[in-house]
Rosetta silent file (secondary structure, phi, psi, omega in degrees, C-alpha in Angstrom):
SEQUENCE: TNGRALSVAVRKLSTTPDFNTSVEVHKHSISLRKAREARLKEMQSATTGSLIPESLKHMEEDAEHMMTAENLRKLGQEALTREERIRRRRALDQFGLPTFAEFLEQANQPKLSKKPITILQMNIGLYCNQACNHCHVESSPKRTEMMSEQVAKRCMELMERTPSIQTVDITGGAPELNAQFKYLVTEGRRQGKEVIDRCNLTVLSEPGHEGLAEFLAANQVRVVASLPCYSEKNVDTQRGKGVFA
SCORE:     score description
SCORE:     0.000 S_00000001
   1 L     0.000  175.153 -176.276    6.818  -37.345    5.215 S_00000001
   2 L   -96.969   17.999  176.075    5.929  -33.644    5.264 S_00000001
   3 L    69.934   35.289 -174.269    9.004  -32.479    7.151 S_00000001
   4 L   -86.616   68.132 -173.093    7.133  -31.967   10.383 S_00000001
   5 H   -61.599  -37.070 -174.035   10.258  -31.659   12.546 S_00000001
   6 H   -63.124  -42.029 -178.761    8.628  -29.702   15.331 S_00000001
   7 H   -60.280  -45.890 -179.679    6.076  -32.455   16.044 S_00000001
   8 H   -62.395  -49.339 -178.557    8.841  -35.060   16.307 S_00000001
   9 H   -58.032  -45.670 -177.103   11.031  -32.896   18.458 S_00000001
  10 H   -68.262  -36.637  176.791    8.249  -32.027   20.870 S_00000001
  11 H   -62.312  -38.065  177.917    7.123  -35.664   21.156 S_00000001
  12 H   -64.931  -27.946  178.778   10.684  -36.604   22.094 S_00000001
  13 H   -77.465  -13.361 -178.900   10.562  -34.045   24.871 S_00000001
  14 L    54.829   38.784 -178.503    7.394  -35.825   26.166 S_00000001
  15 L  -119.994   -7.194 -177.727    5.850  -32.528   27.148 S_00000001
  16 L   -77.087  123.394  178.531    3.074  -32.102   24.597 S_00000001
  17 L   -64.870  158.363  170.880   -0.408  -32.553   26.205 S_00000001
  18 L  -133.336 -161.509 -177.773   -3.012  -34.868   24.709 S_00000001
  19 L   -55.393  -34.467 -171.249   -6.671  -35.683   25.511 S_00000001
  20 L   -97.879    6.236  179.278   -5.737  -37.008   28.936 S_00000001
  21 L   -86.869  136.638 -176.864   -3.416  -34.256   29.993 S_00000001
  22 L   -67.756  163.316 -179.747   -4.597  -31.844   32.673 S_00000001
  23 L   -95.104   14.191  174.989   -5.078  -28.177   31.813 S_00000001
  24 L   -80.397   82.900 -170.875   -2.850  -27.079   34.680 S_00000001
  25 H   -57.805  -32.662 -177.696   -0.426  -25.454   32.345 S_00000001
  26 H   -64.276  -15.300  179.877    2.016  -24.405   35.046 S_00000001
  27 H   -90.492   -6.390  178.493    2.811  -28.078   35.613 S_00000001
  28 L  -103.761  143.784  178.782    4.004  -28.585   32.048 S_00000001
  29 L  -137.189  142.176  173.834    7.352  -27.313   30.822 S_00000001
  30 L  -130.637  129.124 -178.935    9.033  -27.029   27.477 S_00000001
  31 L   -64.960  118.100  179.618   12.565  -25.943   27.066 S_00000001
  32 H   -59.084  -40.362 -177.464   12.475  -22.644   25.081 S_00000001
  33 H   -64.872  -47.635 -179.560   15.900  -23.322   23.639 S_00000001
  34 H   -63.785  -39.534  178.814   15.009  -26.810   22.464 S_00000001
  35 H   -63.104  -40.184  178.458   11.660  -25.542   21.139 S_00000001
  36 H   -67.257  -38.971  179.685   13.383  -22.803   19.177 S_00000001
  37 H   -66.914  -38.501  179.399   15.892  -25.295   17.770 S_00000001
  38 H   -69.975  -36.241  177.887   13.065  -27.638   16.709 S_00000001
  39 H   -62.600  -42.554  179.755   11.194  -24.749   15.135 S_00000001
  40 H   -63.193  -42.574  178.309   14.267  -23.799   13.142 S_00000001
  41 H   -62.864  -37.039  177.990   14.647  -27.374   11.880 S_00000001
  42 H   -62.664  -47.312 -177.525   10.997  -27.382   10.914 S_00000001
  43 H   -61.514  -37.066 -177.338   11.315  -24.176    8.915 S_00000001
  44 H   -70.586  -28.439 -179.480   14.455  -25.499    7.199 S_00000001
  45 L  -102.737   13.016 -171.877   12.669  -28.647    6.121 S_00000001
  46 H   -64.782  -28.048 -174.996    9.360  -26.963    5.308 S_00000001
  47 H   -86.989    6.434 -178.765    9.720  -27.327    1.553 S_00000001
  48 H   -77.904  -12.773 -178.488    9.995  -31.116    1.619 S_00000001
  49 L  -170.421  165.872  178.279    6.246  -31.559    1.428 S_00000001
  50 L  -110.479  155.539  173.847    2.790  -30.007    1.441 S_00000001
  51 L   -79.767  -14.610 -174.208   -0.078  -30.369    3.869 S_00000001
  52 H   -59.543  -45.251  179.801   -2.543  -30.603    0.964 S_00000001
  53 H   -56.754  -42.058  179.339   -2.253  -34.423    0.419 S_00000001
  54 H   -63.964  -37.468  179.890   -3.009  -34.956    4.113 S_00000001
  55 H   -66.828  -40.668  178.957   -5.993  -32.565    3.955 S_00000001
  56 H   -64.864  -39.541  178.558   -7.394  -34.376    0.942 S_00000001
  57 H   -65.272  -37.497  176.045   -7.004  -37.738    2.680 S_00000001
  58 H   -61.753  -39.008 -179.567   -8.775  -36.288    5.738 S_00000001
  59 H   -66.577  -34.972  179.797  -11.681  -35.189    3.601 S_00000001
  60 H   -74.978  -18.440 -175.834  -12.025  -38.676    2.110 S_00000001
  61 H  -107.778  -20.033 -174.539  -12.118  -40.322    5.530 S_00000001
  62 L   -83.409  129.815 -174.983  -13.997  -37.816    7.672 S_00000001
  63 H   -62.206  -43.046 -178.751  -17.750  -38.407    7.989 S_00000001
  64 H   -63.727  -43.124  176.856  -18.731  -34.698    8.193 S_00000001
  65 H   -60.723  -41.844 -179.725  -16.683  -33.880    5.106 S_00000001
  66 H   -67.634  -35.556  176.901  -18.212  -36.750    3.143 S_00000001
  67 H   -69.223  -39.340  179.045  -21.738  -35.687    4.104 S_00000001
  68 H   -65.005  -43.235 -177.755  -21.054  -32.063    3.084 S_00000001
  69 H   -60.662  -39.020 -179.776  -19.585  -33.225   -0.202 S_00000001
  70 H   -66.907  -44.421  178.805  -22.648  -35.343   -0.907 S_00000001
  71 H   -63.055  -37.315  176.157  -24.996  -32.432   -0.101 S_00000001
  72 H   -62.313  -42.196 -179.322  -22.945  -30.135   -2.412 S_00000001
  73 H   -63.934  -40.954 -174.529  -23.329  -32.663   -5.247 S_00000001
  74 H   -76.063  -43.031 -171.618  -27.062  -32.890   -4.684 S_00000001
  75 H  -107.035  -29.590 -168.833  -27.950  -29.232   -4.060 S_00000001
  76 L    83.997  160.487 -171.254  -25.080  -27.039   -5.153 S_00000001
  77 H   -65.275  -40.928 -176.034  -23.433  -24.421   -2.979 S_00000001
  78 H   -63.144  -46.679  179.503  -26.165  -21.723   -3.322 S_00000001
  79 H   -65.669  -37.602  179.054  -28.971  -24.069   -2.370 S_00000001
  80 H   -64.050  -44.371  175.716  -26.953  -25.590    0.444 S_00000001
  81 H   -59.964  -41.243 -179.630  -26.249  -22.149    1.892 S_00000001
  82 H   -68.461  -39.520  178.712  -29.929  -21.173    1.675 S_00000001
  83 H   -63.955  -40.695  177.876  -30.973  -24.478    3.340 S_00000001
  84 H   -62.308  -40.836  178.683  -28.500  -23.798    6.215 S_00000001
  85 H   -64.401  -40.980 -179.288  -29.967  -20.348    6.815 S_00000001
  86 H   -63.317  -44.790 -176.377  -33.491  -21.763    6.880 S_00000001
  87 H   -62.960  -40.951 -178.389  -32.376  -24.493    9.345 S_00000001
  88 H   -65.346  -40.414 -178.919  -30.760  -21.877   11.664 S_00000001
  89 H   -67.726  -37.562  177.397  -33.856  -19.705   11.608 S_00000001
  90 H   -65.710  -36.436  178.628  -36.096  -22.690   12.460 S_00000001
  91 H   -62.488  -41.561  177.306  -33.800  -23.549   15.331 S_00000001
  92 H   -68.864  -35.520  179.962  -34.230  -20.062   16.721 S_00000001
  93 H   -63.100  -28.395  178.137  -37.991  -20.109   16.167 S_00000001
  94 L   -59.975  -28.031  178.690  -38.217  -23.142   18.458 S_00000001
  95 L   -95.080   -0.070 -178.095  -37.244  -20.850   21.314 S_00000001
  96 L    66.394   30.301 -177.168  -39.530  -18.061   20.293 S_00000001
  97 L   -80.596  140.639  177.077  -36.590  -15.678   19.869 S_00000001
  98 L   -77.063  165.116  172.199  -37.301  -12.426   18.071 S_00000001
  99 L   -72.672  170.014 -178.311  -35.335  -11.189   15.079 S_00000001
 100 H   -61.379  -43.395 -178.643  -32.663   -8.543   15.847 S_00000001
 101 H   -63.038  -40.261  179.186  -34.923   -5.760   14.528 S_00000001
 102 H   -67.720  -37.024  178.229  -37.840   -6.970   16.686 S_00000001
 103 H   -63.012  -41.851  179.156  -35.607   -7.149   19.751 S_00000001
 104 H   -61.485  -41.312 -178.676  -34.510   -3.558   19.290 S_00000001
 105 H   -64.251  -45.237 -178.199  -38.127   -2.472   18.961 S_00000001
 106 H   -65.406  -30.395  178.491  -39.219   -4.412   22.047 S_00000001
 107 L   -85.625    2.575 -177.105  -36.351   -2.894   24.042 S_00000001
 108 L    58.489   39.618  178.792  -37.266    0.615   22.946 S_00000001
 109 L  -101.708  144.450  177.995  -33.912    1.029   21.316 S_00000001
 110 L   -65.653  154.546  175.965  -33.368    3.230   18.309 S_00000001
 111 L   -65.108  145.730 -178.876  -32.857    1.712   14.926 S_00000001
 112 L   -66.568  140.723  178.803  -29.294    1.250   13.922 S_00000001
 113 L  -118.272  149.133 -176.479  -27.819    3.945   11.741 S_00000001
 114 L   -74.752  136.351  176.479  -24.932    3.547    9.354 S_00000001
 115 L  -109.845  166.405  179.139  -21.485    4.911   10.401 S_00000001
 116 L   -59.736  143.132  176.274  -18.536    5.500    8.071 S_00000001
 117 L   -74.529  125.792 -176.251  -16.842    2.347    6.881 S_00000001
 118 L  -116.016  -16.681 -178.929  -13.461    1.898    8.544 S_00000001
 119 E  -130.239  129.314  172.336  -12.632   -1.718    7.699 S_00000001
 120 E  -106.455  107.816  178.401  -12.688   -3.465    4.325 S_00000001
 121 E   -96.627  127.656 -174.921  -12.788   -7.221    4.855 S_00000001
 122 E  -122.131  117.254  168.030  -12.036   -9.297    1.773 S_00000001
 123 E   -88.588  106.121 -167.505  -12.599  -13.009    1.342 S_00000001
 124 L  -100.616   10.340  176.343  -10.353  -13.545   -1.598 S_00000001
 125 E   160.051  153.455 -178.708  -10.873  -17.310   -2.197 S_00000001
 126 L  -100.733   -3.767  179.526  -12.004  -20.647   -0.730 S_00000001
 127 E   -70.006  135.180 -177.067   -8.966  -22.656   -1.777 S_00000001
 128 L  -150.584  152.885  175.788   -7.021  -23.803    1.297 S_00000001
 129 L   -82.965   -7.326  177.259   -4.322  -26.253    2.204 S_00000001
 130 L  -113.538  166.898  175.956   -6.396  -27.400    5.156 S_00000001
 131 L  -139.415   78.482 -172.744   -9.896  -28.892    5.453 S_00000001
 132 L   -79.065  139.495 -179.382  -11.101  -27.962    8.923 S_00000001
 133 L   -62.090  -32.136 -173.816  -14.314  -29.585   10.164 S_00000001
 134 L   -91.974    3.263 -173.954  -15.552  -26.298   11.690 S_00000001
 135 L   -63.247  122.905 -174.699  -14.873  -24.055    8.642 S_00000001
 136 L   -77.264  -13.512  175.183  -17.942  -21.943    8.116 S_00000001
 137 L  -112.932    9.137  174.523  -17.180  -21.425    4.396 S_00000001
 138 L    55.675   39.958  176.876  -16.084  -25.061    3.853 S_00000001
 139 L   -65.814  151.003  177.316  -12.657  -24.154    2.457 S_00000001
 140 E  -172.946  175.235  177.446  -10.465  -27.021    1.332 S_00000001
 141 L   -68.829  -10.158  179.801   -7.951  -28.066   -1.372 S_00000001
 142 L   -90.771  -11.225 -179.561  -10.968  -28.995   -3.512 S_00000001
 143 L   -81.670  139.254 -177.645  -12.423  -25.539   -3.683 S_00000001
 144 L  -115.640   -0.860 -177.784  -11.659  -23.451   -6.775 S_00000001
 145 L   -71.308  119.146 -178.027  -13.431  -20.156   -6.080 S_00000001
 146 E  -139.368  144.009  177.124  -10.809  -17.425   -6.181 S_00000001
 147 L   -70.191  132.176 -176.695  -10.934  -13.649   -6.476 S_00000001
 148 L   -78.835  165.876  175.475   -9.777  -12.493   -9.920 S_00000001
 149 H   -61.867  -37.698 -179.260   -7.174   -9.808  -10.638 S_00000001
 150 H   -64.511  -45.783 -179.348   -9.892   -7.547  -12.038 S_00000001
 151 H   -66.034  -40.181 -178.548  -12.000   -7.730   -8.839 S_00000001
 152 H   -62.781  -43.081 -179.070   -8.892   -7.261   -6.613 S_00000001
 153 H   -69.600  -38.722  178.585   -7.876   -4.101   -8.504 S_00000001
 154 H   -62.091  -43.542  178.240  -11.453   -2.763   -8.411 S_00000001
 155 H   -59.045  -40.679 -178.869  -11.573   -3.269   -4.632 S_00000001
 156 H   -69.517  -34.911  176.289   -8.343   -1.339   -4.221 S_00000001
 157 H   -64.315  -45.398  179.068   -9.657    1.477   -6.401 S_00000001
 158 H   -63.574  -38.503 -179.263  -12.823    1.738   -4.341 S_00000001
 159 H   -65.735  -38.128 -179.881  -10.790    1.695   -1.097 S_00000001
 160 H   -65.769  -26.818  178.244   -8.615    4.516   -2.300 S_00000001
 161 L   -87.213   -0.917 -178.136  -11.782    6.584   -2.991 S_00000001
 162 L  -118.882   82.575 -173.912  -13.068    5.814    0.561 S_00000001
 163 L   -61.654  -17.360 -179.225  -10.816    7.723    2.955 S_00000001
 164 L   -72.466  -19.442 -179.391  -12.718    6.507    6.036 S_00000001
 165 L   -74.627  125.039  179.940  -11.308    2.956    5.518 S_00000001
 166 L  -111.267  -20.480 -175.334   -8.296    2.508    7.707 S_00000001
 167 E  -135.766  137.642  169.824   -7.849   -1.276    7.586 S_00000001
 168 E  -113.458  122.242 -173.138   -7.961   -3.949    4.913 S_00000001
 169 E  -112.229  110.915 -171.025   -8.646   -7.351    6.469 S_00000001
 170 E  -103.452  125.780 -179.752   -7.768  -10.271    4.141 S_00000001
 171 E  -138.416 -178.089 -174.922   -9.222  -13.728    4.679 S_00000001
 172 L  -155.187 -142.773   22.662  -10.134  -16.912    2.821 S_00000001
 173 L    38.393 -166.885  170.977   -9.639  -19.961    2.499 S_00000001
 174 L   -98.262  100.553 -170.963   -5.973  -19.543    2.903 S_00000001
 175 H   -58.498  -28.084 -175.815   -5.717  -16.033    1.340 S_00000001
 176 H   -67.040  -15.965 -179.805   -1.981  -16.350    0.811 S_00000001
 177 H   -84.828   -6.452  175.337   -2.654  -19.068   -1.830 S_00000001
 178 L   -85.421  133.889 -178.734   -4.441  -16.550   -4.027 S_00000001
 179 L   -59.353  -20.851 -178.350   -2.276  -14.975   -6.716 S_00000001
 180 L   -88.647   -4.120 -172.788   -3.662  -11.529   -5.798 S_00000001
 181 H   -57.113  -51.202 -177.405   -2.641  -11.710   -2.137 S_00000001
 182 H   -66.116  -34.040  175.243    0.722   -9.925   -2.401 S_00000001
 183 H   -62.698  -48.111 -179.418   -0.780   -7.277   -4.645 S_00000001
 184 H   -59.927  -39.745 -179.358   -3.504   -6.542   -2.113 S_00000001
 185 H   -67.091  -49.862 -175.895   -1.000   -6.336    0.739 S_00000001
 186 H   -68.630  -34.994 -179.220    1.441   -4.018   -1.054 S_00000001
 187 H   -74.818  -36.422  175.687   -1.295   -1.830   -2.481 S_00000001
 188 H   -63.000  -40.868  175.657   -3.002   -1.578    0.880 S_00000001
 189 H   -67.656  -36.782 -179.903    0.273   -0.522    2.489 S_00000001
 190 H   -62.395  -34.635 -179.585    0.935    1.958   -0.324 S_00000001
 191 L   -80.466    1.395  179.407   -2.373    3.554    0.521 S_00000001
 192 L    79.097   20.083 -178.656   -1.311    3.814    4.150 S_00000001
 193 L   -92.903  150.813  167.287   -3.793    1.245    5.458 S_00000001
 194 E   -69.957  135.342  177.747   -3.309   -1.315    8.209 S_00000001
 195 E  -118.399  131.298  178.138   -3.296   -4.766    6.616 S_00000001
 196 E  -113.624  133.615  174.896   -4.496   -7.839    8.454 S_00000001
 197 E  -115.159  116.546  176.227   -3.809  -11.379    7.251 S_00000001
 198 E   -88.224   97.800 -165.749   -6.000  -14.077    8.706 S_00000001
 199 L  -110.961  140.568  179.013   -3.500  -16.884    8.431 S_00000001
 200 L   -86.046   -2.726  178.609   -3.735  -20.592    9.255 S_00000001
 201 L    73.451  -37.078  179.875    0.083  -20.564    9.800 S_00000001
 202 H   -67.101  -23.373  176.528    0.594  -23.913    8.026 S_00000001
 203 H   -61.731  -23.022  179.435    0.670  -22.047    4.713 S_00000001
 204 H   -65.058  -19.830 -179.464    4.019  -20.611    5.789 S_00000001
 205 H  -101.714    0.392 -177.238    5.431  -24.134    5.262 S_00000001
 206 L   -74.772  138.286  178.998    3.841  -24.798    1.909 S_00000001
 207 L   -55.522  136.149 -179.830    6.276  -25.262   -1.021 S_00000001
 208 L    95.108   -7.805 -177.914    6.594  -22.085   -3.026 S_00000001
 209 L  -121.922   26.223 -175.686    5.830  -19.883   -0.007 S_00000001
 210 L   -57.093  -33.621 -175.625    9.227  -20.040    1.705 S_00000001
 211 L   -97.212   10.768 -174.345    9.586  -16.224    1.778 S_00000001
 212 H   -65.099  -41.064  179.411    6.037  -15.500    2.945 S_00000001
 213 H   -59.129  -43.031 -179.167    6.949  -14.794    6.589 S_00000001
 214 H   -65.141  -39.199 -178.544    9.607  -12.285    5.496 S_00000001
 215 H   -63.051  -46.732 -178.302    7.106  -10.654    3.064 S_00000001
 216 H   -61.783  -42.758  179.704    4.512  -10.237    5.857 S_00000001
 217 H   -67.188  -43.000 -177.863    7.164   -8.788    8.168 S_00000001
 218 H   -63.723  -31.409 -178.490    8.601   -6.417    5.553 S_00000001
 219 L   -97.399    9.182  176.811    5.125   -5.009    4.890 S_00000001
 220 L    52.688   48.694  177.408    4.259   -4.795    8.646 S_00000001
 221 L   -82.465  138.414  176.648    1.198   -7.017    8.172 S_00000001
 222 E   -88.734  116.143  179.294   -0.716   -7.893   11.351 S_00000001
 223 E   -90.952  125.031  176.031   -1.136  -11.669   11.357 S_00000001
 224 E  -110.877  118.324 -176.855   -4.267  -13.036   13.043 S_00000001
 225 L  -143.577  167.389 -179.729   -4.119  -16.724   13.734 S_00000001
 226 L  -147.719  151.169  174.379   -5.459  -19.340   16.183 S_00000001
 227 L  -125.295  120.220 -170.784   -4.646  -22.752   17.474 S_00000001
 228 L   -70.826  -14.883 -179.120   -7.802  -24.471   18.798 S_00000001
 229 L  -163.566  159.310  175.634   -6.047  -26.476   21.500 S_00000001
 230 L   -81.336   -5.627 -177.758   -2.674  -27.167   23.116 S_00000001
 231 L   -96.719  129.515  177.960   -3.100  -30.845   22.286 S_00000001
 232 H   -59.149  -44.169 -177.808   -1.724  -32.258   19.041 S_00000001
 233 H   -62.313  -45.668  177.850   -4.443  -34.911   18.962 S_00000001
 234 H   -57.933  -48.213 -175.038   -7.219  -32.372   19.447 S_00000001
 235 H   -65.317  -45.655 -177.603   -5.873  -30.029   16.816 S_00000001
 236 H   -70.754  -27.390  175.773   -5.274  -32.712   14.142 S_00000001
 237 H   -68.643  -37.822 -178.556   -8.720  -34.199   14.775 S_00000001
 238 H   -84.614  -36.268 -170.054  -10.398  -30.810   14.129 S_00000001
 239 H  -112.477  -10.348  178.709   -8.097  -29.385   11.444 S_00000001
 240 L   112.731  147.638 -179.774   -6.466  -32.458    9.817 S_00000001
 241 L   -58.195  133.580  177.573   -3.352  -34.524   10.377 S_00000001
 242 L    93.645   -4.376 -178.203   -0.115  -32.620   10.428 S_00000001
 243 L   -73.791  -37.233 -175.504   -1.615  -29.208   11.275 S_00000001
 244 L   -62.810  -35.203 -177.164   -0.361  -29.088   14.866 S_00000001
 245 L   -76.216    0.000    0.000    3.236  -29.631   13.669 S_00000001
């Protein structure tokens, strides 16, 4: 197993909601002490396995992932992205909706003008230990696109020459799985910038990343994360088996 102690512990408490559980949260209770103990056990056993095998299995069994993989083989990523844009535009055209520029003109609003850049958002790779059905960049353990050291250093050089930038926002994929992640964090902090890590949280339990939480805390990184539902079944259906735990 993947050492998912928290899932087992919470199931034993019989308090984790599922598809049929009401959303009246105040009627559900979880012992904080027991939850903390379960979390500690989970972290201690985190290195016994990776989520990646489960994610790969999910991709092989999920109809949406299989269809996307087939389209990638037929069209390639660039053509698939272009086709998706055309499909979205056609969907809007059915409703007779104007483009954003046309809407501004019709509403007698001034054209947008550029303001100083204050945030540098960096997608540093599509490799991920998860394979979420809703991922807009289709990240997964099968993706190999990763930002190189040369590009990462160039981005930091440009940021240092742009004093208006106050925040570096790092995303992916699972950005922490890119070899340049820690460099970008420490360099961003050296320059006095706020650093945001858009984290899927499960990466904290991946083998080889045992000290990641401490690294993020030591560098005062702001972690942005989400859990799509309070239900284990809902979460694992959307993001892959084992994610909720």
